[in-house]
mmCIF file of C-alpha atoms in Angstrom:
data_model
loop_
_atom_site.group_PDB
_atom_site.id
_atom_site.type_symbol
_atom_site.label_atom_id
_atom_site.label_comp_id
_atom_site.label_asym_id
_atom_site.label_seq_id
_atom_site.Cartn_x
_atom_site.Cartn_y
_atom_site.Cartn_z
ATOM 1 C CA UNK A 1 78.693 125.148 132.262
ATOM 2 C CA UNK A 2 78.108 122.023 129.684
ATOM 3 C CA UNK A 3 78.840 118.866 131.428
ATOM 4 C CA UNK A 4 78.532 115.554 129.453
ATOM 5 C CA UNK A 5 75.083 114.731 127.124
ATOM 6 C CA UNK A 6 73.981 111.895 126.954
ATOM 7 C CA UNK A 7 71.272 110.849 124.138
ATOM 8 C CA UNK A 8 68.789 109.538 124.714
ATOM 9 C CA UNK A 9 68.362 109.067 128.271
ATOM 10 C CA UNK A 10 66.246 106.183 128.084
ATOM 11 C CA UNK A 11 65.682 103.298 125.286
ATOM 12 C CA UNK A 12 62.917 101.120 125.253
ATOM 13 C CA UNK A 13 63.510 98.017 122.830
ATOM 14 C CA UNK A 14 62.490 94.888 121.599
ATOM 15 C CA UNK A 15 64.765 91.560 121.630
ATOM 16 C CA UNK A 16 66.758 91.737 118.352
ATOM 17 C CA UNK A 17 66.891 95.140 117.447
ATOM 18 C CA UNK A 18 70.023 97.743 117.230
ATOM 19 C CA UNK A 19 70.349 100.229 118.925
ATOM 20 C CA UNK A 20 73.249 103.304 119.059
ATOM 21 C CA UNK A 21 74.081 105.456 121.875
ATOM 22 C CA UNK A 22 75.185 108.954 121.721
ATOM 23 C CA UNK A 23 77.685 110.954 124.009
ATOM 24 C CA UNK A 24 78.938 114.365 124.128
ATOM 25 C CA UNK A 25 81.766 115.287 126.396
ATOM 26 C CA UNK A 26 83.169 118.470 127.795
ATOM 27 C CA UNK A 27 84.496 120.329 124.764
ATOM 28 C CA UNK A 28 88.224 120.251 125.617
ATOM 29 C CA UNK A 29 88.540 116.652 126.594
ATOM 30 C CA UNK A 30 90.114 114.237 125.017
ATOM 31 C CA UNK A 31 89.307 111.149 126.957
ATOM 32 C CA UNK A 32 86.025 109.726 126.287
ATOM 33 C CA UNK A 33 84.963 106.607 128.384
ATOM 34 C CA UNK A 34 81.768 104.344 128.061
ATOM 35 C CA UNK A 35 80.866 102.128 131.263
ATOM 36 C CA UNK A 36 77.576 99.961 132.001
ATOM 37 C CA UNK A 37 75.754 99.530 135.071
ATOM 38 C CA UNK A 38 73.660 96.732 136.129
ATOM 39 C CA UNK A 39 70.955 97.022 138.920
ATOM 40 C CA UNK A 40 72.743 96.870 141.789
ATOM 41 C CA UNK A 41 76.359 96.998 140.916
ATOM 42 C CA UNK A 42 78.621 99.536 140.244
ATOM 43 C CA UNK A 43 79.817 101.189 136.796
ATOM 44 C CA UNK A 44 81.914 98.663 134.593
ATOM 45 C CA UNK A 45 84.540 99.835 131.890
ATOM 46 C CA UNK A 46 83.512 98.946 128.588
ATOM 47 C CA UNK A 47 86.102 101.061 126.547
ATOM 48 C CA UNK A 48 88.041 104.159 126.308
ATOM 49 C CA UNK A 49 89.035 106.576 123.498
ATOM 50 C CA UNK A 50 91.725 109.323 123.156
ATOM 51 C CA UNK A 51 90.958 111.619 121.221
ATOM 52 C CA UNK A 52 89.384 109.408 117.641
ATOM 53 C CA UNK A 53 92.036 106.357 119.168
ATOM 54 C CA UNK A 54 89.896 103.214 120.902
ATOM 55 C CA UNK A 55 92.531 102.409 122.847
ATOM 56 C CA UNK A 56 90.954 100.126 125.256
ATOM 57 C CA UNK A 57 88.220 97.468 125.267
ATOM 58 C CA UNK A 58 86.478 95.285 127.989
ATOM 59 C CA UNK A 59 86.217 91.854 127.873
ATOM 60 C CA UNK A 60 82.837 92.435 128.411
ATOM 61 C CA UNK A 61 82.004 93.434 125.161
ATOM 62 C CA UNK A 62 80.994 91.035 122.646
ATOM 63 C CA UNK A 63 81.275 91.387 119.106
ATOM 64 C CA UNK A 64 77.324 92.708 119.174
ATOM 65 C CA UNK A 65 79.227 95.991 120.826
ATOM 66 C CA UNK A 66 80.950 98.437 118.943
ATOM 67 C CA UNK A 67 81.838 102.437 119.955
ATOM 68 C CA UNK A 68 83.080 104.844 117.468
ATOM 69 C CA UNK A 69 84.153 108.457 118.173
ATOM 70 C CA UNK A 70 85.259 110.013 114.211
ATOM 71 C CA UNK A 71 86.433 113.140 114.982
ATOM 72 C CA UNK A 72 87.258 112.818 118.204
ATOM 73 C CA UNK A 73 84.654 114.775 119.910
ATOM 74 C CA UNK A 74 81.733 113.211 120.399
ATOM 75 C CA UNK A 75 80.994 108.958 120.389
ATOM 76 C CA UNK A 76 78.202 106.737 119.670
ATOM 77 C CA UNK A 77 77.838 103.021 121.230
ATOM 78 C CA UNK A 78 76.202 100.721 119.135
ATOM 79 C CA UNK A 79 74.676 97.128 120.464
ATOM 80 C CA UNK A 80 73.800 94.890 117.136
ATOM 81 C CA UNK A 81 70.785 92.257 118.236
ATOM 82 C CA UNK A 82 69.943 93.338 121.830
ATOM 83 C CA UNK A 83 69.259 90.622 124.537
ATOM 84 C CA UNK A 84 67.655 91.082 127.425
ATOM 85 C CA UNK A 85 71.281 90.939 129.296
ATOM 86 C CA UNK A 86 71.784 94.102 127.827
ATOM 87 C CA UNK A 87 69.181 96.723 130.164
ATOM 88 C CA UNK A 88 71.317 98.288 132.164
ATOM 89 C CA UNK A 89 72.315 102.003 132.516
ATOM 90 C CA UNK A 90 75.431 102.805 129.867
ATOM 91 C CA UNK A 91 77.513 105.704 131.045
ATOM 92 C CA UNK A 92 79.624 108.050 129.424
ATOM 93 C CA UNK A 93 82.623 109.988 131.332
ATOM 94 C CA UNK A 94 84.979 112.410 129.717
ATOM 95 C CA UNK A 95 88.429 113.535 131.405
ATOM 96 C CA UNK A 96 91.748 115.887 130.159
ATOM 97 C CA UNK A 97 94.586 114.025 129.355
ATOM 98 C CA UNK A 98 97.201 114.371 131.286
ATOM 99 C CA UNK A 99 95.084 115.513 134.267
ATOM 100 C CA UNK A 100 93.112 112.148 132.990
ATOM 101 C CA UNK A 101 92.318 110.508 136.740
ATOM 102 C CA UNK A 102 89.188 113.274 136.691
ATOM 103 C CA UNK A 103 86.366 111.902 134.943
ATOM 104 C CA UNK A 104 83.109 113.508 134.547
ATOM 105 C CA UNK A 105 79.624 111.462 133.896
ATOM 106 C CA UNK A 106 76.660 112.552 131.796
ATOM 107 C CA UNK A 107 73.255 111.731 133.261
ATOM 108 C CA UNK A 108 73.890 107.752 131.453
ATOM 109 C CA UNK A 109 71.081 106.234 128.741
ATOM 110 C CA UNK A 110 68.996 103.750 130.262
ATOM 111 C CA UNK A 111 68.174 100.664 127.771
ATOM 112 C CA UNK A 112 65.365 98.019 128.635
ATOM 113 C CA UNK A 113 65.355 95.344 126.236
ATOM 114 C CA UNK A 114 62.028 93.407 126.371
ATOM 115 C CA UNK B 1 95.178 93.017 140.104
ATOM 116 C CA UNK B 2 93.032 96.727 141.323
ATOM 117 C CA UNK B 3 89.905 96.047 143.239
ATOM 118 C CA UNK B 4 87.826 98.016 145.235
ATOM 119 C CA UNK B 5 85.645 96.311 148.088
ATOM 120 C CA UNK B 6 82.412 98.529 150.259
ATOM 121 C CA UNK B 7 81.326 96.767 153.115
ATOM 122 C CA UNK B 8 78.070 97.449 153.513
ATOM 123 C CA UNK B 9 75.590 97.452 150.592
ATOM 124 C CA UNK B 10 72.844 99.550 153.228
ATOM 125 C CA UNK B 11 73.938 102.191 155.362
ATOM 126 C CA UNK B 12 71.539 103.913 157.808
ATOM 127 C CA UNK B 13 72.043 106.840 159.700
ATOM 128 C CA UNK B 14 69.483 109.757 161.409
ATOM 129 C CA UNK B 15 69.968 112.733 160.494
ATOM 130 C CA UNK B 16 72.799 114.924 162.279
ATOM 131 C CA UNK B 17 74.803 111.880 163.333
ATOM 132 C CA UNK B 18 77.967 110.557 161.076
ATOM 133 C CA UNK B 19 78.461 109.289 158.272
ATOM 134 C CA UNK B 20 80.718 106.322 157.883
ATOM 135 C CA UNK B 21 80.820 104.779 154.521
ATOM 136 C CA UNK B 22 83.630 101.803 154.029
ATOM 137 C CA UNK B 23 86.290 101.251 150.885
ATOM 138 C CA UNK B 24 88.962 98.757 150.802
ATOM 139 C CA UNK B 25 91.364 98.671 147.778
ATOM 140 C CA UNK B 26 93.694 96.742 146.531
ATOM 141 C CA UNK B 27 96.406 97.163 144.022
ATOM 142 C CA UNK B 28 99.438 96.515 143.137
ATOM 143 C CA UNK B 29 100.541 99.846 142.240
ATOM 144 C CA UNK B 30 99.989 103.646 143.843
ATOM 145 C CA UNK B 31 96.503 104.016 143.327
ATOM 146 C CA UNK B 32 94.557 107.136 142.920
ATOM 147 C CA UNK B 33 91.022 106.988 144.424
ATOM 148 C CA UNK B 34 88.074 108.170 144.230
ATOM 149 C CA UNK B 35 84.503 108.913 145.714
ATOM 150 C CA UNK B 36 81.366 109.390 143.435
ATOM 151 C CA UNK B 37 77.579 109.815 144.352
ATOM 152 C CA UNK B 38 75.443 108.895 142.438
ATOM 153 C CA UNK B 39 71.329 110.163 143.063
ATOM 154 C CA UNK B 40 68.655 108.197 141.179
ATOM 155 C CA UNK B 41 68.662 108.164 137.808
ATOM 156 C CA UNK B 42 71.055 110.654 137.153
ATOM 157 C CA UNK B 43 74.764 109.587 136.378
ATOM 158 C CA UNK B 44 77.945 109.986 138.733
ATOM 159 C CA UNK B 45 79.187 113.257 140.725
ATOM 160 C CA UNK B 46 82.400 113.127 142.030
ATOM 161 C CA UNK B 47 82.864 114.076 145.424
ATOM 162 C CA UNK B 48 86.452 113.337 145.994
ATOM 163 C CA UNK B 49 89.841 111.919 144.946
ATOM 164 C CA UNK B 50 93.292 111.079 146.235
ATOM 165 C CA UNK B 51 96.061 111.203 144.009
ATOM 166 C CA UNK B 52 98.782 110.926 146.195
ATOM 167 C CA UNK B 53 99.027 114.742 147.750
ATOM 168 C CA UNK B 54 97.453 115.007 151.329
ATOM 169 C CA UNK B 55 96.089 111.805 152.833
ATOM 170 C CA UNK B 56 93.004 113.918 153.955
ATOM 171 C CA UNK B 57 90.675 114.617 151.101
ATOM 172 C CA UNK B 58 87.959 117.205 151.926
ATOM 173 C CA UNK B 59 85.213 117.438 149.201
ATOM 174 C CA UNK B 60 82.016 118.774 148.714
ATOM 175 C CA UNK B 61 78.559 118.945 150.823
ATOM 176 C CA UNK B 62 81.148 118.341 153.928
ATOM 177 C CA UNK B 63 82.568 115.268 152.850
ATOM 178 C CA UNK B 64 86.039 114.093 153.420
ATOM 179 C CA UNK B 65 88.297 110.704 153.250
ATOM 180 C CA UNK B 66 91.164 109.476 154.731
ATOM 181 C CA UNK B 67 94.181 107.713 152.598
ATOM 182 C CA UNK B 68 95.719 104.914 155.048
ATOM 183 C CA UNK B 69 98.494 102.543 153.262
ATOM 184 C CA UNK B 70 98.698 100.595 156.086
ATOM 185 C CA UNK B 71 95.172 99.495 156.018
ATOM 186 C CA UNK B 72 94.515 100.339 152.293
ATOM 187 C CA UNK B 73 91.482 102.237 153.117
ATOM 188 C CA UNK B 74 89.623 104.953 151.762
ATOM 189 C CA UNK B 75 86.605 105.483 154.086
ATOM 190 C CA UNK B 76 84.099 108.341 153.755
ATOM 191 C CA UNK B 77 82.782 110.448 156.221
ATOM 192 C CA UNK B 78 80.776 112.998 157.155
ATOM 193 C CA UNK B 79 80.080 114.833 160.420
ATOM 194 C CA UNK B 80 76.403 115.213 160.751
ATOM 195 C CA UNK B 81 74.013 113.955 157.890
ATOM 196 C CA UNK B 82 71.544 115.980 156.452
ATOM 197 C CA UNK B 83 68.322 114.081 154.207
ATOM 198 C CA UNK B 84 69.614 115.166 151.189
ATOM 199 C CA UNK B 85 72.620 112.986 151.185
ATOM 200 C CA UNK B 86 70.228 110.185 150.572
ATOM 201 C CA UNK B 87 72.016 108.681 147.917
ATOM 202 C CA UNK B 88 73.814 105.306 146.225
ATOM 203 C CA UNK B 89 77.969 106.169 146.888
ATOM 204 C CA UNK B 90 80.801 104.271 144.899
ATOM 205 C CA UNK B 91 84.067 103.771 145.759
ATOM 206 C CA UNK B 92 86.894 103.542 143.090
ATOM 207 C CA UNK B 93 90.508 103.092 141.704
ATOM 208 C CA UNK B 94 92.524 103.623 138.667
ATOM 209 C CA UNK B 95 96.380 104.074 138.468
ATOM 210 C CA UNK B 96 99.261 105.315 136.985
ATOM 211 C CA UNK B 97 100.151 103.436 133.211
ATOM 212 C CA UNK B 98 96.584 102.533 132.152
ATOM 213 C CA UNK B 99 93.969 104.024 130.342
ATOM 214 C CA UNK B 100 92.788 105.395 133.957
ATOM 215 C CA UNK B 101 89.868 103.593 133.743
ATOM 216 C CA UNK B 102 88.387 103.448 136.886
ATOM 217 C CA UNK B 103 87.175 100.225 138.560
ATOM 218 C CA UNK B 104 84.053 100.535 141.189
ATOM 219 C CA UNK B 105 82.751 98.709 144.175
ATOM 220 C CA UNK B 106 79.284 97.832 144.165
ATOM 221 C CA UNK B 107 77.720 100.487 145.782
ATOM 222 C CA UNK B 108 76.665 101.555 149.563
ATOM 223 C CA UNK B 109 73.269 102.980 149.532
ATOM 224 C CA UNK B 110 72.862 105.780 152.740
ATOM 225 C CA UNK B 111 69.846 105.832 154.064
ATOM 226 C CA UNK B 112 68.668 109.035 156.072
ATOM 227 C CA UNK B 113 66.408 108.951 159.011
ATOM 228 C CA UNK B 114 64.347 111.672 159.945
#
């Protein structure tokens, strides 16, 4: 049974740098989500693909975020010029469409930004 | 607007005795709603969902919910804990017409004593 990957699982960085996110979903799905979550709190949407389609963006991300999914399998999640407001935990969930209220999370990346 | 409030950011419990975990929604449409667990470090597991079928949601490890309109509630329980269900719990809600993106409470950590 492969649920969703998630690479890497944790990021150490420096104030400044780039850094990209990977996440590979369930084979069949074609709903790919991204979320972040703060200490404390719980998950918040950043965006949403079907299939290669972003359909959907949070206002939380800035124009530093960007998420790309190409062939509409797997996606990467790319933060230009990391502050430290960026550690959190960043999620990835994958669901069927049509049968899209299921979602399924990988084990989430954890970035520190020092 | 959806929302989703837990009462309760600490819950604490001995083991065998109930579990009562709290989730208010709101929303201005028929929601579908969910229960995740979520152990530490590790991403989200769902545990259950309404989507508008029976108002009584069993789900796994002996958990179940209860749908009530009247009181738009969606409160988790269990019968008799057991130390392993230690664990941060969200609370969510998407609906019908959106990208089902689901929007969380903050979180009620259960705490487990021997």
């Amino acid at each position: 049974d492969t649920g969703v990957s998630q690479d890497p699982r944790h990021k150490i960085t420096k104030r400044g740098q780039n850094v990209t996110f990977r996440c590979d979903p369930i084979s069949e799905h074609n709903r790919l989500y991204w979320y972040r979550q703060t200490l404390g709190q719980g998950p918040e949407f950043l965006t949403y693909f079907q299939n290669e389609a972003q359909l959907e963006k949070s206002r939380l991300l800035s124009d530093r975020f960007s998420a790309e999914r190409p062939k509409g399998s797997f996606s990467t999640l790319e933060i230009q010029r990391t502050e430290q407001g960026d550690s959190a935990m960043y999620l990835c969930a994958s669901s069927l469409g049509g049968q899209g209220t299921w979602q399924f999370f990988g084990p989430g990346t954890r970035l520190t930004v020092l | 607007a959806q929302s989703v409030t837990q009462l309760g950011s600490h819950v604490s419990v001995s083991e065998g005795a109930l579990v009562l975990l709290r989730c208010n929604y709101s929303s201005s449409v028929p929601p579908y709603l969910f229960w995740y667990v979520q152990y530490p470090n590790q991403g989200l597991q769902l545990l259950l969902k309404y989507t508008s079928a029976a108002t009584l949601v069993k789900g796994i490890n002996g958990f179940e919910a209860e749908f009530k309109k009247s009181e738009t509630s969606f409160h988790l329980t269990k019968p008799s804990a057991h130390m392993s269900d230690a664990a941060e719990y969200f609370c969510a809600v998407t609906w019908m017409d959106s990208s089902y993106k689901l929007i969380f409470g903050s979180g009620t950590r259960l705490l487990v004593r021997p």
